[in-house]
Coordinates of C-alpha atoms in Angstrom, one line a residue:
Chain A
S1349 CA 139.5 -62.6 79.1
T1350 CA 137.1 -65.4 78.4
F1351 CA 138.1 -67.3 81.5
L1352 CA 135.9 -65.2 83.8
K1353 CA 133.0 -65.2 81.3
D1354 CA 133.1 -69.0 81.1
V1355 CA 133.3 -69.3 84.9
F1356 CA 130.3 -67.1 85.5
S1357 CA 128.1 -68.5 82.7
E1358 CA 127.9 -71.9 84.4
S1359 CA 124.5 -72.2 85.9
K1360 CA 125.8 -72.9 89.4
A1361 CA 128.2 -70.0 89.5
P1362 CA 127.8 -67.3 92.1
P1363 CA 126.7 -63.9 90.9
A1364 CA 129.2 -62.6 88.5
I1365 CA 131.8 -60.1 89.7
E1366 CA 130.7 -56.9 88.1
F1367 CA 133.3 -54.2 87.8
A1368 CA 132.4 -50.6 88.4
K1369 CA 132.0 -48.7 85.1
G1370 CA 129.6 -46.5 83.0
T1371 CA 130.1 -42.8 82.7
T1372 CA 130.2 -39.6 80.7
T1373 CA 133.4 -37.6 80.4
L1374 CA 134.3 -34.9 78.0
G1375 CA 137.2 -32.5 77.2
F1376 CA 137.8 -29.7 74.8
V1377 CA 140.6 -27.3 73.9
F1378 CA 139.9 -23.6 73.6
K1379 CA 141.6 -20.3 73.7
H1380 CA 142.3 -20.2 77.4
G1381 CA 143.3 -23.8 77.9
I1382 CA 141.4 -27.1 78.3
V1383 CA 138.1 -27.8 80.1
I1384 CA 137.5 -31.2 81.4
A1385 CA 134.0 -32.1 82.7
V1386 CA 132.9 -35.5 84.2
D1387 CA 129.9 -37.0 86.0
S1388 CA 130.4 -39.1 89.1
R1389 CA 128.3 -42.2 88.9
A1390 CA 129.8 -45.7 89.1
S1391 CA 127.5 -48.6 88.2
M1392 CA 128.1 -52.3 88.8
G1393 CA 125.6 -54.0 86.6
Q1394 CA 122.3 -52.2 87.4
Y1395 CA 123.4 -51.2 90.9
I1396 CA 124.8 -47.8 91.4
S1397 CA 127.8 -48.5 93.5
S1398 CA 128.7 -44.9 94.0
S1399 CA 127.5 -41.4 93.1
S1400 CA 130.6 -39.6 94.1
V1401 CA 133.4 -41.2 92.2
K1402 CA 136.3 -39.0 91.3
K1403 CA 136.6 -39.5 87.6
V1404 CA 139.3 -37.0 87.0
I1405 CA 142.6 -38.3 88.2
E1406 CA 145.2 -35.7 89.0
I1407 CA 148.3 -37.3 87.6
N1408 CA 150.4 -34.3 88.7
P1409 CA 149.7 -30.6 89.1
Y1410 CA 149.6 -29.9 85.4
L1411 CA 148.4 -33.2 83.9
L1412 CA 144.9 -34.6 84.2
G1413 CA 143.5 -38.0 83.2
T1414 CA 139.9 -38.9 83.0
M1415 CA 138.3 -42.2 83.9
A1416 CA 135.8 -44.0 81.7
G1417 CA 135.1 -47.7 81.4
G1418 CA 136.6 -49.9 84.2
A1419 CA 137.2 -47.8 87.3
A1420 CA 139.9 -50.0 88.7
D1421 CA 141.8 -50.1 85.4
C1422 CA 141.7 -46.4 85.0
Q1423 CA 142.7 -45.7 88.6
F1424 CA 145.5 -48.1 88.7
W1425 CA 147.1 -47.3 85.3
E1426 CA 146.8 -43.6 85.7
R1427 CA 148.5 -43.8 89.1
S1428 CA 151.2 -45.8 87.5
L1429 CA 151.4 -43.2 84.7
G1430 CA 151.9 -40.5 87.4
M1431 CA 154.8 -42.5 88.8
Q1432 CA 156.4 -42.8 85.3
C1433 CA 155.9 -39.1 84.7
R1434 CA 157.6 -38.3 87.9
L1435 CA 160.5 -40.6 87.0
H1436 CA 160.8 -38.8 83.7
E1437 CA 161.0 -35.5 85.5
L1438 CA 163.8 -36.8 87.7
R1439 CA 165.8 -38.3 84.9
N1440 CA 165.4 -35.5 82.4
K1441 CA 165.1 -32.5 84.6
E1442 CA 162.1 -31.2 82.8
R1443 CA 158.4 -31.8 82.8
I1444 CA 157.1 -34.6 80.6
S1445 CA 155.1 -33.5 77.5
V1446 CA 151.4 -34.4 77.2
A1447 CA 152.3 -36.4 74.0
A1448 CA 154.9 -38.4 75.8
A1449 CA 152.7 -39.1 78.8
S1450 CA 149.8 -40.2 76.6
K1451 CA 152.1 -42.4 74.6
L1452 CA 153.4 -44.1 77.7
L1453 CA 149.9 -45.0 78.8
A1454 CA 148.9 -46.1 75.3
N1455 CA 151.9 -48.4 75.0
I1456 CA 151.3 -50.0 78.5
V1457 CA 147.7 -50.6 77.6
Y1458 CA 148.5 -52.0 74.2
G1459 CA 150.5 -54.7 76.0
Y1460 CA 147.3 -55.9 77.6
K1461 CA 145.3 -55.7 74.4
G1462 CA 142.8 -58.5 74.1
M1463 CA 143.0 -59.4 77.7
G1464 CA 139.9 -57.5 78.8
L1465 CA 141.0 -54.1 80.1
S1466 CA 138.4 -51.5 79.6
M1467 CA 139.6 -47.9 79.6
G1468 CA 138.6 -44.9 77.6
T1469 CA 140.6 -42.0 79.0
M1470 CA 141.6 -38.5 78.0
I1471 CA 145.0 -37.1 79.0
A1472 CA 145.0 -33.3 79.2
G1473 CA 147.8 -30.9 80.0
W1474 CA 149.7 -27.9 79.1
D1475 CA 153.3 -28.3 78.0
K1476 CA 155.8 -26.4 75.8
K1477 CA 153.6 -26.8 72.7
G1478 CA 150.6 -25.3 74.4
P1479 CA 147.5 -27.2 75.6
G1480 CA 147.3 -30.8 74.5
L1481 CA 144.4 -33.2 74.7
Y1482 CA 144.8 -36.9 73.8
Y1483 CA 142.3 -39.7 73.8
V1484 CA 143.7 -43.1 74.9
D1485 CA 141.8 -46.3 74.7
S1486 CA 142.2 -49.9 75.9
D1487 CA 142.3 -51.0 72.3
G1488 CA 145.5 -49.1 71.9
T1489 CA 143.9 -46.0 70.1
R1490 CA 145.7 -42.8 70.8
I1491 CA 144.5 -39.6 69.0
K1492 CA 145.2 -36.0 69.5
G1493 CA 142.2 -33.7 69.1
D1494 CA 140.4 -30.6 70.2
V1495 CA 137.0 -32.1 71.3
F1496 CA 136.4 -35.5 72.9
S1497 CA 133.6 -37.1 74.8
V1498 CA 133.9 -40.6 76.2
G1499 CA 131.6 -43.0 77.9
S1500 CA 128.1 -44.4 77.7
G1501 CA 126.6 -40.9 77.7
S1502 CA 129.1 -39.5 75.2
T1503 CA 126.6 -39.3 72.4
Y1504 CA 124.3 -37.0 74.4
A1505 CA 127.2 -34.9 75.5
Y1506 CA 128.6 -34.5 71.9
G1507 CA 125.2 -33.1 70.8
V1508 CA 125.3 -30.3 73.2
L1509 CA 129.0 -29.8 73.1
D1510 CA 129.4 -29.6 69.3
S1511 CA 126.5 -27.1 69.0
G1512 CA 128.1 -24.8 71.5
Y1513 CA 131.8 -25.2 70.8
K1514 CA 134.0 -22.4 69.5
Y1515 CA 137.7 -22.0 70.0
D1516 CA 137.2 -18.4 71.1
L1517 CA 135.0 -19.1 74.1
E1518 CA 135.7 -17.1 77.3
V1519 CA 136.5 -19.1 80.4
D1520 CA 133.1 -18.9 82.1
E1521 CA 131.3 -19.7 78.9
A1522 CA 133.5 -22.7 78.4
L1523 CA 133.0 -24.0 81.9
E1524 CA 129.3 -23.6 81.6
L1525 CA 129.3 -25.4 78.2
G1526 CA 131.2 -28.3 79.8
R1527 CA 128.8 -28.5 82.7
R1528 CA 125.7 -28.3 80.5
S1529 CA 126.9 -31.0 78.2
I1530 CA 127.4 -33.4 81.1
W1531 CA 124.1 -32.4 82.6
H1532 CA 122.2 -33.3 79.5
A1533 CA 124.0 -36.6 79.2
T1534 CA 123.2 -37.5 82.8
H1535 CA 119.6 -36.6 82.1
R1536 CA 119.3 -39.2 79.4
D1537 CA 121.8 -41.8 80.1
A1538 CA 120.9 -44.2 83.0
Y1539 CA 124.6 -45.0 83.6
S1540 CA 125.6 -41.4 84.2
G1541 CA 124.7 -39.2 87.1
G1542 CA 125.8 -37.8 90.4
T1543 CA 127.6 -34.5 90.6
I1544 CA 129.4 -32.8 87.8
N1545 CA 133.0 -32.0 88.2
V1546 CA 134.6 -29.4 85.9
Y1547 CA 138.4 -28.8 85.7
H1548 CA 140.2 -26.0 83.8
V1549 CA 143.7 -26.7 82.7
K1550 CA 145.7 -23.5 82.4
V1551 CA 149.4 -22.6 81.7
D1552 CA 150.4 -23.0 85.3
G1553 CA 148.4 -26.1 86.0
W1554 CA 144.8 -27.2 86.5
V1555 CA 142.2 -25.7 88.8
Chain B
E1169 CA 125.7 -96.1 71.6
I1170 CA 122.9 -98.6 72.2
T1171 CA 124.5 -101.1 69.8
A1172 CA 127.8 -100.8 71.6
G1173 CA 126.0 -101.7 74.8
L1174 CA 124.5 -104.7 73.3
R1175 CA 127.8 -105.9 72.0
C1176 CA 129.2 -105.6 75.4
I1177 CA 126.5 -107.9 76.9
A1178 CA 127.1 -110.5 74.1
L1179 CA 130.9 -110.7 74.9
S1180 CA 130.9 -110.4 78.6
D1181 CA 130.6 -112.5 81.7
Q1182 CA 128.4 -111.8 84.7
K1183 CA 130.2 -108.9 86.2
K1184 CA 130.4 -107.0 82.9
I1185 CA 126.7 -107.3 82.4
Y1186 CA 126.1 -105.1 85.4
G1187 CA 128.5 -102.6 84.0
C1188 CA 126.8 -102.7 80.7
F1189 CA 123.3 -102.1 82.1
G1190 CA 124.8 -99.2 83.9
A1191 CA 126.3 -98.0 80.6
M1192 CA 123.0 -98.4 78.8
A1193 CA 121.3 -96.4 81.5
A1194 CA 123.9 -93.7 81.0
V1195 CA 123.4 -93.8 77.3
C1196 CA 119.7 -93.1 77.7
D1197 CA 120.5 -90.1 79.8
T1198 CA 122.9 -88.5 77.4
Q1199 CA 120.6 -89.0 74.5
A1200 CA 118.0 -86.8 76.3
S1201 CA 120.3 -83.8 76.3
S1202 CA 122.0 -83.9 73.0
K1203 CA 124.3 -80.8 73.5
P1204 CA 127.8 -81.5 74.6
I1205 CA 128.3 -80.6 78.3
Q1206 CA 131.4 -78.7 79.3
H1207 CA 132.6 -79.6 82.7
R1208 CA 135.0 -77.0 84.0
F1209 CA 136.8 -76.1 87.1
Q1210 CA 134.6 -73.7 89.2
P1211 CA 137.0 -71.5 91.2
Y1212 CA 134.5 -69.3 92.9
A1213 CA 131.9 -69.8 95.5
N1214 CA 129.7 -67.2 97.2
N1215 CA 129.7 -67.6 100.9
G1216 CA 127.5 -64.6 101.4
G1217 CA 127.6 -62.1 104.2
T1218 CA 127.6 -58.3 104.5
V1219 CA 130.0 -55.8 105.9
L1220 CA 129.8 -52.1 106.5
G1221 CA 131.7 -49.2 107.8
V1222 CA 130.6 -45.8 109.2
A1223 CA 133.1 -43.0 109.8
G1224 CA 132.5 -40.1 112.2
K1225 CA 134.5 -37.2 113.4
D1226 CA 136.8 -39.1 115.7
Y1227 CA 135.6 -42.7 115.4
C1228 CA 135.0 -45.4 112.8
I1229 CA 132.7 -48.4 113.1
V1230 CA 133.3 -51.5 111.1
A1231 CA 130.7 -54.2 111.3
A1232 CA 130.2 -57.6 109.7
D1233 CA 127.9 -60.5 110.2
T1234 CA 129.2 -63.9 111.0
R1235 CA 127.2 -66.2 108.8
M1236 CA 128.9 -68.3 106.2
S1237 CA 126.6 -70.0 103.7
S1238 CA 126.8 -72.0 100.5
G1239 CA 123.7 -72.1 98.4
Y1240 CA 120.9 -72.9 100.8
N1241 CA 123.0 -74.3 103.5
I1242 CA 124.5 -72.4 106.4
L1243 CA 128.0 -73.7 106.9
T1244 CA 128.7 -71.9 110.1
R1245 CA 127.2 -69.1 112.2
D1246 CA 130.4 -68.1 113.7
S1247 CA 133.0 -67.1 111.1
S1248 CA 134.7 -63.8 111.3
K1249 CA 135.0 -61.5 108.3
L1250 CA 137.2 -58.9 110.0
L1251 CA 140.9 -58.5 110.0
E1252 CA 142.3 -56.1 112.6
L1253 CA 145.6 -54.6 111.7
I1254 CA 147.6 -51.9 113.4
D1255 CA 145.5 -50.5 116.1
K1256 CA 143.7 -48.0 114.0
C1257 CA 142.5 -49.9 111.0
V1258 CA 140.1 -52.8 110.3
L1259 CA 139.4 -54.6 107.1
A1260 CA 136.1 -56.4 106.5
S1261 CA 135.7 -58.7 103.5
A1262 CA 132.5 -60.3 102.3
G1263 CA 132.2 -62.8 99.5
M1264 CA 134.2 -66.0 99.2
Q1265 CA 135.7 -67.2 102.4
A1266 CA 138.7 -68.9 100.8
D1267 CA 139.7 -65.7 99.0
R1268 CA 139.1 -63.7 102.2
T1269 CA 141.4 -66.0 104.2
T1270 CA 144.2 -65.8 101.7
L1271 CA 143.8 -62.1 101.2
H1272 CA 144.0 -61.4 104.9
K1273 CA 147.0 -63.7 105.3
V1274 CA 148.9 -62.0 102.5
L1275 CA 148.0 -58.5 103.9
R1276 CA 149.2 -59.4 107.3
W1277 CA 152.5 -60.5 105.8
R1278 CA 152.8 -57.4 103.7
L1279 CA 152.1 -55.2 106.7
Q1280 CA 154.8 -56.9 108.7
K1281 CA 157.2 -56.5 105.8
Y1282 CA 156.4 -52.7 105.6
E1283 CA 157.0 -52.2 109.3
Q1284 CA 160.3 -54.1 109.1
Q1285 CA 161.5 -52.2 106.1
H1286 CA 160.3 -48.7 107.0
G1287 CA 160.4 -48.8 110.8
K1288 CA 156.9 -47.4 111.2
S1289 CA 153.5 -48.8 110.8
L1290 CA 151.3 -48.2 107.8
S1291 CA 148.7 -45.4 107.9
T1292 CA 145.1 -46.2 107.1
G1293 CA 145.3 -44.4 103.7
G1294 CA 148.5 -46.2 102.9
F1295 CA 146.9 -49.5 103.8
A1296 CA 143.9 -48.6 101.6
Q1297 CA 146.2 -48.0 98.6
M1298 CA 148.1 -51.2 99.3
L1299 CA 144.9 -53.3 99.3
A1300 CA 143.8 -51.6 96.0
N1301 CA 147.1 -52.5 94.4
M1302 CA 147.0 -56.1 95.6
L1303 CA 143.4 -56.5 94.3
Y1304 CA 144.5 -55.1 91.0
G1305 CA 147.4 -57.5 90.9
R1306 CA 144.9 -60.2 90.4
R1307 CA 143.1 -58.3 87.7
F1308 CA 142.6 -61.3 85.4
F1309 CA 141.6 -63.8 88.1
P1310 CA 140.2 -61.6 90.9
Y1311 CA 139.8 -62.3 94.6
Y1312 CA 136.1 -62.8 95.0
T1313 CA 135.9 -60.5 98.0
F1314 CA 134.0 -57.2 98.5
N1315 CA 136.0 -55.2 100.9
V1316 CA 135.5 -52.3 103.3
V1317 CA 138.4 -50.8 105.2
G1318 CA 137.7 -48.6 108.2
G1319 CA 140.0 -46.7 110.4
L1320 CA 141.3 -43.3 111.6
D1321 CA 143.4 -41.2 109.4
E1322 CA 146.5 -39.3 110.5
E1323 CA 144.4 -36.5 112.0
G1324 CA 142.2 -38.9 113.9
V1325 CA 139.2 -38.4 111.6
G1326 CA 137.2 -41.5 110.7
A1327 CA 137.7 -42.9 107.2
V1328 CA 135.9 -45.6 105.3
Y1329 CA 137.2 -47.0 102.0
A1330 CA 135.0 -49.2 99.9
Y1331 CA 136.3 -51.3 97.0
D1332 CA 135.0 -53.2 94.0
A1333 CA 136.4 -56.7 93.3
I1334 CA 139.5 -55.5 91.4
G1335 CA 140.6 -52.7 93.5
S1336 CA 138.8 -49.5 92.4
Y1337 CA 138.4 -47.6 95.7
E1338 CA 137.4 -44.4 97.2
R1339 CA 137.2 -42.8 100.6
Y1340 CA 133.7 -42.4 101.9
K1341 CA 131.9 -41.4 105.1
F1342 CA 130.0 -44.7 105.1
G1343 CA 129.9 -47.7 102.8
C1344 CA 128.9 -51.3 102.7
A1345 CA 129.5 -54.4 100.6
G1346 CA 128.3 -58.0 100.3
S1347 CA 125.0 -59.7 99.8
G1348 CA 123.0 -57.2 101.8
N1349 CA 124.7 -54.3 100.1
A1350 CA 121.6 -53.1 98.2
L1351 CA 119.5 -53.3 101.3
I1352 CA 121.8 -51.5 103.7
Q1353 CA 123.3 -48.8 101.4
P1354 CA 120.1 -46.8 100.9
M1355 CA 119.5 -46.9 104.7
L1356 CA 122.9 -45.5 105.3
D1357 CA 122.5 -42.9 102.6
N1358 CA 119.4 -41.7 104.4
Q1359 CA 120.4 -42.0 108.0
V1360 CA 124.1 -41.2 107.9
G1361 CA 124.3 -39.1 104.8
F1362 CA 121.0 -37.4 105.3
N1363 CA 120.1 -37.7 101.6
N1364 CA 116.6 -36.7 100.9
Q1365 CA 116.1 -35.4 104.4
P1366 CA 115.3 -31.8 105.2
A1367 CA 118.5 -29.8 105.7
T1368 CA 117.9 -29.4 109.3
A1369 CA 118.1 -33.1 110.0
S1370 CA 121.8 -33.2 109.1
H1371 CA 124.1 -33.5 112.1
D1372 CA 127.2 -35.4 113.2
L1373 CA 126.3 -38.7 114.7
S1374 CA 127.8 -39.6 118.1
V1375 CA 129.4 -43.0 118.6
D1376 CA 126.5 -44.4 120.5
E1377 CA 123.9 -43.2 117.9
A1378 CA 126.0 -44.7 115.2
V1379 CA 126.5 -48.0 116.9
Q1380 CA 122.8 -48.3 117.5
L1381 CA 122.1 -47.4 113.9
V1382 CA 124.5 -50.1 112.7
R1383 CA 122.8 -52.7 114.9
D1384 CA 119.3 -51.7 113.6
V1385 CA 120.4 -51.6 110.0
F1386 CA 121.9 -55.1 110.2
S1387 CA 118.9 -56.5 111.9
S1388 CA 116.7 -55.1 109.1
A1389 CA 119.0 -56.6 106.5
A1390 CA 119.0 -59.9 108.2
E1391 CA 115.2 -60.0 108.0
R1392 CA 115.3 -59.6 104.3
D1393 CA 118.5 -61.3 103.1
I1394 CA 119.0 -65.0 103.6
Y1395 CA 122.8 -64.7 103.5
T1396 CA 123.0 -62.2 106.3
G1397 CA 122.3 -63.0 109.9
D1398 CA 123.4 -64.7 113.1
T1399 CA 125.8 -62.5 115.1
L1400 CA 127.3 -59.1 114.4
Q1401 CA 130.9 -58.4 115.1

């Protein structure tokens, strides 16, 4: 991963290739499922390359993955994960569990550890054990939890999210909490912005 | 180093003295900059240029300038950045010309392979995904190209896909890439996307309006960006 850095630090090098990244995403588990909320800004260095990026990747109708860090890394590997989940379904005649899906991704990414992938993603879904939310990282971290926020604006989002979070929220309150947390993060973080997308993962899939 | 040079003169004949004087001159140079200098292989070059795509209800415009530059030199005013594939899809790539040529070559080959294996030609969306996968295949040594794919989707609606260097992509109504990116994108946002315009201004652009807009936008960019100019394809 230092190859590109060396190449672009020469004085005669062309402008460095910047990859699209920078974001705020969050997810939390509550009584009626999981709420995922994301912003939609992609920045390449200081240039906003897009303010309508889809940062929630629909792996399949009941599994969602979020994108934070390098956009291409997340898009590519979550698509690849979708393919592997489908293969699992075909081989085992039953849906893959969220734990297994997140582990597949974590293991793939661990193979590239140290080579410069940048991904901070949450895998959310509803399987036999109920709602499951895992945080998977390009360092190889994989943790199960109830509340996560990832990205450059995550600290701002955590502030609002933690102060309003209760397991017993109703659906509309939870969606509003997710939306508000992202809004506050986009307000203060230069790398987050655009429109806010909120997804709700229920027993029968996400909406 | 200076003592070594002197020793050289003491031992040598006429020819070597010239060499030693040269060596002594070099010695003086390196003493001025005392840090070790790393000389490494520089694989990338920025040949400049800008590309854009605008999608409408039943049309798609892909435009690129034809200037190829290197530093302050213009290498040619006549190099094409476009690749026409299948009759309903065009790829435009700005950035390094060598990577562009190779990328286009490989894509042409992959397209042929698909047609031979599947018996039908690739759709625009399929092509867009294939390009993304190919770019990501070189994740750790990227193609230095900034791509825009434009075409008609299965329903005949215009589609533009814009990429970053390693293949992150998304479908848009309009997009641009290259050195004039920062100049053209806001213009497109305002005139094609009707951002920050009163709601009444928003309407579907006709082909002629869009073509005229693209021409004007490129002219403006060429005024302000040294790497963009010459003819528009």
